[in-house]
Coordinates of C-alpha atoms in Angstrom, one line a residue:
M11 CA -8.8 156.2 3.0
S12 CA -9.3 154.4 0.2
A13 CA -11.1 156.9 -1.5
V14 CA -8.6 159.6 -1.4
L15 CA -5.5 157.5 -1.7
D16 CA -7.8 156.8 -4.8
E17 CA -8.1 160.7 -5.7
R18 CA -4.6 160.9 -5.6
S19 CA -1.5 159.0 -5.9
L20 CA 0.6 157.8 -3.0
A21 CA 3.4 158.6 -5.8
D22 CA 2.3 162.0 -6.0
L23 CA 2.1 162.6 -2.8
H24 CA 5.1 162.0 -1.4
D25 CA 6.9 164.1 -4.7
D26 CA 5.1 167.1 -2.9
I27 CA 6.6 166.2 0.3
A28 CA 10.4 166.0 -1.8
A29 CA 10.2 168.7 -2.9
F30 CA 8.8 170.1 -0.2
R31 CA 11.7 169.2 1.5
G32 CA 14.0 170.2 -0.7
E33 CA 12.4 174.0 -0.4
V34 CA 12.8 174.4 3.2
S35 CA 16.5 172.8 2.6
Q36 CA 16.9 176.0 -0.1
A37 CA 15.3 178.0 2.4
V38 CA 17.8 176.9 5.3
D39 CA 20.3 177.1 3.5
G40 CA 20.3 180.8 2.3
L41 CA 18.9 181.4 5.3
V42 CA 22.2 180.3 6.8
C43 CA 24.1 182.5 3.9
G44 CA 22.2 185.5 5.2
V45 CA 22.7 184.9 8.9
L46 CA 26.9 186.4 8.6
G47 CA 25.3 189.9 7.7
L48 CA 22.9 189.9 10.5
Q49 CA 23.1 191.7 14.3
N50 CA 22.9 188.8 17.1
D51 CA 19.1 190.1 18.5
Q52 CA 18.0 189.3 14.5
L53 CA 18.9 185.9 14.6
A54 CA 16.7 184.4 17.5
P55 CA 13.7 184.8 14.9
L56 CA 14.9 183.5 12.1
A57 CA 16.3 180.5 13.8
R58 CA 12.6 179.7 15.4
R59 CA 11.6 180.0 11.7
V60 CA 13.7 177.4 10.4
E61 CA 13.0 175.0 13.6
S62 CA 9.5 175.6 12.7
L63 CA 10.2 175.0 9.1
E64 CA 12.0 171.5 9.7
R65 CA 9.2 170.4 12.2
Q66 CA 6.7 170.5 9.7
A67 CA 9.0 168.6 7.2
D68 CA 9.1 166.3 9.9
R69 CA 5.9 165.9 10.3
L70 CA 5.1 165.4 6.2
L71 CA 7.7 162.0 6.4
T72 CA 6.3 160.6 8.8
L73 CA 2.8 161.0 7.0
G74 CA 4.3 159.8 4.2
R75 CA 5.6 156.7 6.0
D76 CA 2.1 156.3 7.2
L77 CA 0.0 156.7 4.5
Q78 CA 2.5 153.6 2.6
R79 CA 2.0 151.5 6.0
V80 CA -1.5 152.4 4.7
S81 CA -1.4 151.4 1.5
Q82 CA 0.4 148.5 1.5
D83 CA -2.1 146.8 4.3
L84 CA -4.8 148.2 1.5
D85 CA -2.8 146.0 -1.0
L86 CA -2.6 142.9 1.1
E87 CA -6.2 143.1 2.4
R88 CA -7.3 143.5 -2.1
S89 CA -4.6 140.5 -3.2
N90 CA -5.9 138.1 -0.3
R91 CA -9.6 138.7 -1.5
A92 CA -8.6 137.8 -5.0
L93 CA -6.5 135.0 -4.4
A94 CA -9.0 133.6 -2.2
E95 CA -11.3 133.8 -5.0
M96 CA -9.0 132.2 -7.3
S97 CA -8.7 129.4 -4.8
R98 CA -11.7 128.8 -4.4
M99 CA -12.6 128.5 -8.4
A100 CA -9.5 126.5 -9.1
P101 CA -9.5 122.7 -9.9
K102 CA -8.3 120.4 -6.8
S103 CA -6.2 117.6 -6.3
R104 CA -5.8 115.2 -3.8
T105 CA -3.4 117.7 -2.2
V106 CA -3.5 117.5 2.1
V107 CA -1.1 120.3 3.6
F108 CA -0.6 120.9 7.7
V109 CA -0.3 124.2 9.1
G110 CA 2.9 123.9 11.6
R111 CA 2.1 125.7 14.8
W112 CA 4.8 127.5 16.6
H113 CA 6.0 124.7 18.0
F114 CA 6.3 121.3 16.4
G115 CA 4.7 119.3 18.8
D116 CA 0.5 118.4 19.4
N117 CA -2.3 116.6 17.5
L118 CA -0.7 118.4 14.6
K119 CA 2.2 116.6 15.2
Y120 CA 0.9 113.6 15.5
A121 CA -0.9 113.3 12.8
W122 CA 1.3 114.5 9.7
L123 CA 3.8 112.0 11.3
A124 CA 1.2 109.7 10.6
A125 CA -0.2 111.0 7.0
L126 CA 4.1 111.5 5.8
D127 CA 3.4 107.0 6.6
R128 CA -0.2 106.8 5.1
A129 CA 0.0 108.8 1.5
A130 CA 1.2 106.8 -0.4
A131 CA -1.0 104.0 0.2
A132 CA -3.9 106.4 0.2
D133 CA -2.5 108.0 -3.0
Y134 CA -2.5 111.6 -1.5
E135 CA -0.1 114.7 -1.3
C136 CA 1.0 115.6 2.2
W137 CA 2.7 118.7 2.4
Y138 CA 4.3 120.7 5.5
L139 CA 3.9 124.4 6.0
P140 CA 6.4 125.2 8.9
P141 CA 5.7 128.9 10.8
D142 CA 9.7 129.3 11.0
A143 CA 12.8 128.3 9.1
K144 CA 14.1 125.7 12.0
Q145 CA 10.9 123.8 11.5
E146 CA 11.1 123.8 8.0
A147 CA 14.7 122.6 8.4
L148 CA 13.3 119.6 10.5
V149 CA 10.6 118.7 8.8
R150 CA 12.6 118.6 6.0
S151 CA 15.3 116.2 7.4
L152 CA 12.7 113.8 7.1
G153 CA 12.1 113.8 3.0
A154 CA 8.7 114.9 3.8
P155 CA 7.4 117.5 0.5
C156 CA 8.0 121.0 2.9
L157 CA 6.6 124.4 1.7
P158 CA 9.4 127.5 2.4
S159 CA 8.3 129.2 5.6
D160 CA 10.1 132.8 4.0
W161 CA 7.0 133.5 1.5
R162 CA 9.5 135.3 -0.4
A163 CA 11.0 131.6 -1.3
W164 CA 7.9 130.2 -2.6
T165 CA 7.8 129.6 -6.2
H166 CA 5.6 129.1 -9.4
E167 CA 5.3 125.0 -7.9
H168 CA 4.7 125.9 -4.7
F169 CA 1.8 128.2 -5.1
L170 CA 0.1 125.5 -7.7
V171 CA 0.6 124.1 -4.5
A172 CA -1.5 126.2 -1.5
Q173 CA -4.1 126.3 -5.0
R174 CA -4.6 122.7 -6.2
A175 CA -4.7 121.6 -1.9
A176 CA -8.3 119.7 -1.8
V177 CA -7.9 119.1 2.6
L178 CA -5.9 122.0 5.2
V179 CA -5.1 120.5 8.5
I180 CA -4.6 123.2 10.7
A181 CA -5.3 123.0 14.8
D182 CA -5.1 126.5 15.7
H183 CA -6.4 129.9 14.4
F184 CA -4.8 130.4 10.1
F185 CA -5.7 134.3 9.6
P186 CA -3.1 136.5 7.6
A187 CA 0.0 138.1 9.5
A188 CA -0.5 136.3 13.2
Y189 CA -0.7 132.7 13.8
H190 CA 1.6 132.6 10.7
P191 CA 4.2 134.7 9.2
N192 CA 3.1 134.6 6.1
P193 CA 0.5 136.6 4.7
Y194 CA -1.1 135.2 1.7
A195 CA -1.1 131.2 3.2
P196 CA -5.2 132.0 4.2
A197 CA -6.2 133.8 1.9
L198 CA -4.1 130.8 -0.8
F199 CA -5.5 127.7 0.8
A200 CA -9.4 129.7 1.4
G201 CA -10.8 127.2 -1.4
A202 CA -9.9 124.3 0.1
R203 CA -11.7 121.7 2.8
W204 CA -10.6 123.0 6.8
V205 CA -10.1 120.1 9.2
Q206 CA -9.0 122.1 12.8
L207 CA -8.2 119.9 15.5
W208 CA -7.5 122.5 17.4
H209 CA -4.6 122.0 21.2
G210 CA -6.6 122.1 23.9
I211 CA -10.1 120.6 25.8
S212 CA -10.5 124.0 27.6
I213 CA -11.9 125.4 30.9
K214 CA -11.7 128.9 29.7
E215 CA -14.0 130.7 27.4
V216 CA -11.9 130.4 24.6
A217 CA -12.8 131.9 20.7
L218 CA -15.9 133.2 20.0
R219 CA -16.4 133.5 23.8
F220 CA -13.3 135.2 24.2
P221 CA -14.1 138.1 26.8
A222 CA -14.6 141.5 24.2
D223 CA -15.9 144.4 24.8
L224 CA -16.0 147.4 20.9
Q225 CA -13.3 149.7 23.0
G226 CA -11.1 147.3 23.8
M227 CA -11.4 145.5 19.8
T228 CA -8.4 145.7 17.5
P229 CA -7.7 144.6 13.7
F230 CA -5.9 141.5 15.3
L231 CA -8.8 140.5 17.4
A232 CA -11.3 141.0 15.1
Q233 CA -9.7 139.0 12.2
A234 CA -9.5 136.2 15.7
F235 CA -12.8 136.3 15.7
A236 CA -13.0 135.8 12.5
S237 CA -11.2 133.2 11.9
C238 CA -13.2 130.5 14.4
G239 CA -15.2 128.7 11.7
R240 CA -16.3 127.9 9.5
Y241 CA -14.5 124.5 9.2
A242 CA -15.7 121.7 6.9
A243 CA -14.9 119.7 10.2
F244 CA -13.8 119.9 14.0
V245 CA -12.4 117.1 15.5
G246 CA -12.6 116.7 19.3
S247 CA -12.6 113.8 21.9
S248 CA -16.0 113.0 22.7
R249 CA -19.9 113.4 21.1
A250 CA -20.7 115.0 24.7
A251 CA -17.7 117.8 23.8
E252 CA -20.2 118.4 20.6
V253 CA -22.7 121.7 22.3
E254 CA -19.3 122.8 23.6
W255 CA -17.3 123.3 21.1
R256 CA -20.3 124.8 18.6
R257 CA -19.9 127.4 21.7
W258 CA -16.8 128.6 20.1
F259 CA -16.1 127.8 16.7
A260 CA -18.3 127.1 13.0
F261 CA -18.2 124.3 11.8
D262 CA -20.0 122.3 9.2
R263 CA -19.4 118.3 11.3
Y264 CA -18.4 117.2 14.5
S265 CA -16.2 114.0 14.3
A266 CA -15.7 112.8 17.6
I267 CA -13.1 110.5 17.4
G268 CA -9.7 111.3 19.3
Y269 CA -6.7 113.5 19.2
P270 CA -4.0 111.5 17.3
R271 CA -1.3 113.3 20.5
S272 CA -3.4 111.2 22.9
D273 CA -2.1 108.2 21.5
V274 CA 1.4 108.9 22.5
L275 CA 0.3 108.3 26.2
L276 CA -0.7 104.9 25.5
R277 CA 2.5 103.8 23.9
T278 CA 6.5 103.7 24.2
P279 CA 7.5 106.7 22.2
T280 CA 8.9 105.5 18.8
E281 CA 12.0 107.8 17.8
R282 CA 10.4 110.3 15.8
D283 CA 7.7 110.2 18.6
L284 CA 10.7 112.6 19.8
L285 CA 11.5 114.5 17.3
N286 CA 11.3 118.2 19.8
V287 CA 11.0 116.5 23.1
D288 CA 13.5 117.8 25.5
L289 CA 15.1 114.8 26.0
A290 CA 17.0 116.0 29.3
A291 CA 13.9 116.6 31.0
L292 CA 12.6 113.5 29.5
Q293 CA 15.6 111.8 31.4
A294 CA 15.8 113.7 34.8
A295 CA 11.8 112.5 34.9
R296 CA 13.1 109.1 34.4
A297 CA 16.4 108.9 36.3
A298 CA 13.5 110.2 39.4
R299 CA 11.2 107.3 38.7
A300 CA 14.3 105.0 38.9
A301 CA 15.6 106.3 42.3
G302 CA 12.3 105.6 43.3
G303 CA 11.1 108.8 43.4
R304 CA 8.2 111.0 41.8
A305 CA 8.5 113.5 38.3
V306 CA 6.2 115.8 39.0
L307 CA 5.2 118.0 36.4
Y308 CA 4.5 121.8 37.2
A309 CA 2.6 122.9 33.5
P310 CA 0.6 126.0 34.3
T311 CA -1.3 128.9 32.3
F312 CA -0.4 132.1 31.5
R313 CA -2.0 135.6 33.2
D314 CA -3.0 137.6 30.5
K315 CA -1.4 141.0 32.8
A316 CA 1.9 139.3 34.5
L317 CA 3.1 136.9 30.9
G318 CA 5.7 135.3 32.7
T319 CA 6.7 137.3 36.1
W320 CA 3.9 136.1 37.4
L321 CA 6.4 132.9 38.0
Y322 CA 8.6 134.9 40.5
G323 CA 5.3 134.9 43.2
V324 CA 4.4 131.3 43.1
G325 CA 6.8 129.7 45.0
L326 CA 9.0 127.8 42.8
D327 CA 12.3 127.1 44.7
A328 CA 10.4 126.1 48.0
I329 CA 8.9 123.7 45.7
A330 CA 11.4 122.1 43.9
R331 CA 13.0 122.0 48.2
S332 CA 10.1 120.7 49.0
L333 CA 9.6 117.9 46.7
A334 CA 13.3 117.0 46.7
Q335 CA 13.7 116.3 50.4
R336 CA 10.8 113.5 49.0
G337 CA 13.2 112.1 46.6
D338 CA 11.2 113.8 44.1
R339 CA 11.5 115.9 40.5
L340 CA 10.5 118.9 39.8
L341 CA 10.0 119.7 36.0
V342 CA 8.1 122.9 34.8
N343 CA 6.2 123.7 31.6
L344 CA 6.3 126.8 31.1
H345 CA 3.0 128.2 28.8
P346 CA 3.9 129.3 25.2
L347 CA 3.1 133.1 26.6
D348 CA 5.4 132.6 29.2
Q349 CA 8.3 131.2 27.9
R350 CA 9.5 135.3 27.3
E351 CA 10.2 135.1 30.7
Q352 CA 11.9 131.8 30.7
A353 CA 15.4 132.5 30.6
A354 CA 15.6 134.8 33.3
L355 CA 14.0 132.0 35.4
I356 CA 16.5 129.5 34.5
E357 CA 19.1 131.8 36.6
R358 CA 17.0 132.8 39.2
Y359 CA 16.1 129.1 40.0
P360 CA 18.5 127.0 39.5
D361 CA 17.6 123.9 40.8
V362 CA 14.4 123.7 39.3
Q363 CA 14.1 121.7 36.2
F364 CA 12.5 124.1 33.3
V365 CA 11.3 122.1 30.0
R366 CA 12.7 123.7 27.1
E367 CA 10.4 126.0 25.4
H368 CA 8.6 125.2 22.1
S369 CA 9.2 121.5 22.7
D370 CA 7.0 119.2 22.3
L371 CA 5.5 117.7 26.0
Y372 CA 3.3 114.5 25.7
P373 CA 6.3 111.9 25.7
L374 CA 7.4 113.6 29.3
L375 CA 3.4 114.0 29.9
R376 CA 3.4 110.5 30.5
E377 CA 6.7 109.9 32.8
A378 CA 5.1 112.0 35.1
D379 CA 3.5 110.4 38.7
L380 CA 2.0 114.0 39.5
M381 CA 0.2 116.9 37.8
I382 CA 0.4 120.4 39.3
T383 CA -1.8 122.8 36.9
D384 CA -4.2 125.5 37.3
Y385 CA -6.4 125.7 34.5
S386 CA -3.9 124.5 31.5
S387 CA -6.2 122.0 29.1
L388 CA -3.3 119.7 30.1
M389 CA -5.5 118.5 33.1
F390 CA -7.6 117.0 30.5
D391 CA -4.9 115.6 28.8
F392 CA -3.4 114.0 31.7
L393 CA -6.9 111.7 32.1
P394 CA -5.9 109.6 29.7
L395 CA -2.9 108.1 32.2
D396 CA -5.6 108.2 35.5
Q397 CA -2.7 110.4 37.4
P398 CA -3.2 113.0 40.6
M399 CA -3.6 116.2 40.2
L400 CA -3.4 118.6 42.0
F401 CA -4.2 122.3 41.5
Y402 CA -2.5 125.4 42.0
R403 CA -3.9 128.4 41.8
P404 CA -3.4 131.4 44.7
D405 CA -4.8 134.2 42.2
H406 CA -8.0 132.4 41.4
Q407 CA -10.4 135.6 41.7
Q408 CA -7.3 137.9 40.3
Y409 CA -7.3 135.4 37.4
V410 CA -11.2 134.8 36.7
D411 CA -11.4 139.0 37.1
E412 CA -8.9 140.0 34.6
S413 CA -7.6 136.9 32.7
R414 CA -10.3 134.6 31.9
P415 CA -13.7 133.3 33.1
L416 CA -14.2 129.7 33.3
Y417 CA -16.6 127.4 31.9
D418 CA -18.1 126.5 35.2
A419 CA -21.0 124.2 33.1
K420 CA -17.8 121.7 31.8
V421 CA -16.6 120.5 36.0
A422 CA -18.7 119.7 38.4
Q423 CA -15.7 118.8 40.3
L424 CA -12.3 118.6 39.4
P425 CA -10.4 116.0 39.6
G426 CA -8.1 116.6 42.7
A427 CA -7.8 118.7 45.4
V428 CA -7.2 122.8 45.1
C429 CA -4.3 124.4 46.8
D430 CA -4.8 128.7 47.1
S431 CA -1.6 129.7 48.6
L432 CA 1.5 127.6 48.7
V433 CA 1.9 126.8 52.4
A434 CA -1.0 124.9 50.8
L435 CA 0.6 122.8 48.0
L436 CA 3.3 121.6 50.1
R437 CA 1.5 120.1 52.7
A438 CA -0.2 118.6 49.8
L439 CA 3.1 117.6 48.6
E440 CA 4.1 116.2 51.9
A441 CA 0.7 113.9 51.7
D442 CA 0.3 110.5 51.9
P443 CA -0.6 110.7 47.5
G444 CA -2.5 107.9 47.9
T445 CA -4.8 109.6 51.1
L446 CA -4.8 113.0 49.2
D447 CA -5.9 110.9 45.8
A448 CA -8.7 109.2 47.3
P449 CA -11.6 111.6 47.2
Y450 CA -10.2 113.1 43.4
A451 CA -10.5 109.1 42.1
A452 CA -13.9 109.3 40.7
A453 CA -13.8 112.9 39.7
R454 CA -11.0 111.5 37.4
S455 CA -12.6 108.6 36.4
E456 CA -16.0 110.1 35.8
L457 CA -14.4 113.3 33.5
R458 CA -11.4 110.9 31.3
T459 CA -15.7 108.8 30.8
R460 CA -17.5 111.9 29.8
L461 CA -14.0 114.4 27.9
F462 CA -12.9 110.6 25.3
D463 CA -14.9 108.6 24.0
H464 CA -12.0 105.8 22.7
A465 CA -9.1 106.0 24.2
D466 CA -7.1 102.9 22.4
G467 CA -3.4 104.9 20.6
R468 CA -5.6 104.8 17.7
A469 CA -7.1 108.1 17.3
A470 CA -4.8 109.4 13.9
E471 CA -6.0 106.3 12.2
R472 CA -9.2 107.8 12.7
V473 CA -7.9 112.1 11.7
L474 CA -6.4 110.6 8.7
A475 CA -9.5 108.2 7.6
L476 CA -11.6 111.8 8.7
I477 CA -9.1 113.3 5.3
E478 CA -9.3 110.7 3.4
D479 CA -13.3 111.9 3.8
E480 CA -12.9 115.0 2.9
L481 CA -10.4 114.4 -0.1
A482 CA -13.8 112.2 -1.1
L483 CA -16.0 115.4 -0.8
A484 CA -13.5 118.0 -2.7
L485 CA -13.4 115.9 -5.4
P486 CA -16.5 114.1 -6.1
T487 CA -15.9 110.7 -8.8
A488 CA -15.9 112.7 -12.2
T489 CA -18.7 111.7 -14.5
T490 CA -18.2 110.9 -17.6
T491 CA -21.2 111.9 -20.9
G492 CA -21.3 109.9 -23.9

């Protein structure tokens, strides 16, 4: 396609299309002027000819628009290749940029908040790249350095910030026009040392092991595979997990220093910890516990082929009623991909407390007395609290066949009872909690020991030490010559 475009510019092609459209219009006008002198039986062939000419003109205009989009995509790809080269050769400074995810929460939030407090003492600039205007406003409300979420608002100063950034901190895939709306951002930071915090300990095959075949290959999926590394550093929670992470991602060094999001599970949340937390859900959980009941969190993952809609068949109303009869409160946290259906679910189930979409779950997680999940990585995040879990998997075989294969080597025994139907789940919720959980306490302890080398609430401190180490590697002490 690029060779064709080089031989004949799109501008010339568009001129030709416009000229052809003009000729068609003139021909149509001439035909209209002449129809008054024609007999009725002569009009039909001319009308068909006019329709044919108009269809051809419309097809040419559509082709012109398609070619323009192709040209824009090629221009973006060329620009990003050049900007990436520029970034790799540009001198760096003690500048660290955190790339916000689709919601303000998780490892990225807590690492960035800690970096804000540490940056001045450690002598580096701490910037934030938000994905949308709402997150940008939140960051700016704290008086923190923030790049515009809209790339069209970037100034020369913002460009220089990206150019001189020595370390980039991310917690997700990061590639053009997919996981961030700025189509130039990944290229602008190509010369930085990327630190990957990721966002979940997975029991599913992800990243480089994501199931794919060439018949279903798309540019998006191909870019997602390419964005699985190569990182300067990858942060995990245990040394034992390094082999597993290297199945999924490419990185130079692995740091088993723990997740900043886990810190808030082990402390009373501060005012800044509660930024972007659903305070209504938090209060509902605390009220249930204060009244002697349990706060029960249902946190399932998504289903690829029925995003959001699959939840109508799991019995949310029956679960809520069963818990309410015991004085417990059900809170439901949907996976981000299921949240497109959240408004309709709220209308259908008014007695269910849904956690606000795109909010930070971790301060709420510590209020849960019981978690119901299925295949979500939250099962592992919940381990430091040593609270019981139930695994509600009424569609297990369908999930494994149609959504994601499981990484079976990770968990020898799940740390909670498996419920393969609504009836089984309701029975488990009505059972004595201590008796139900007793057979799984050892499995929970084994997983917690294996997956978390640290449980001290100081993961963010270690992440900041890693960032400062990466700054030193990016900016080695200059030597002077006499």
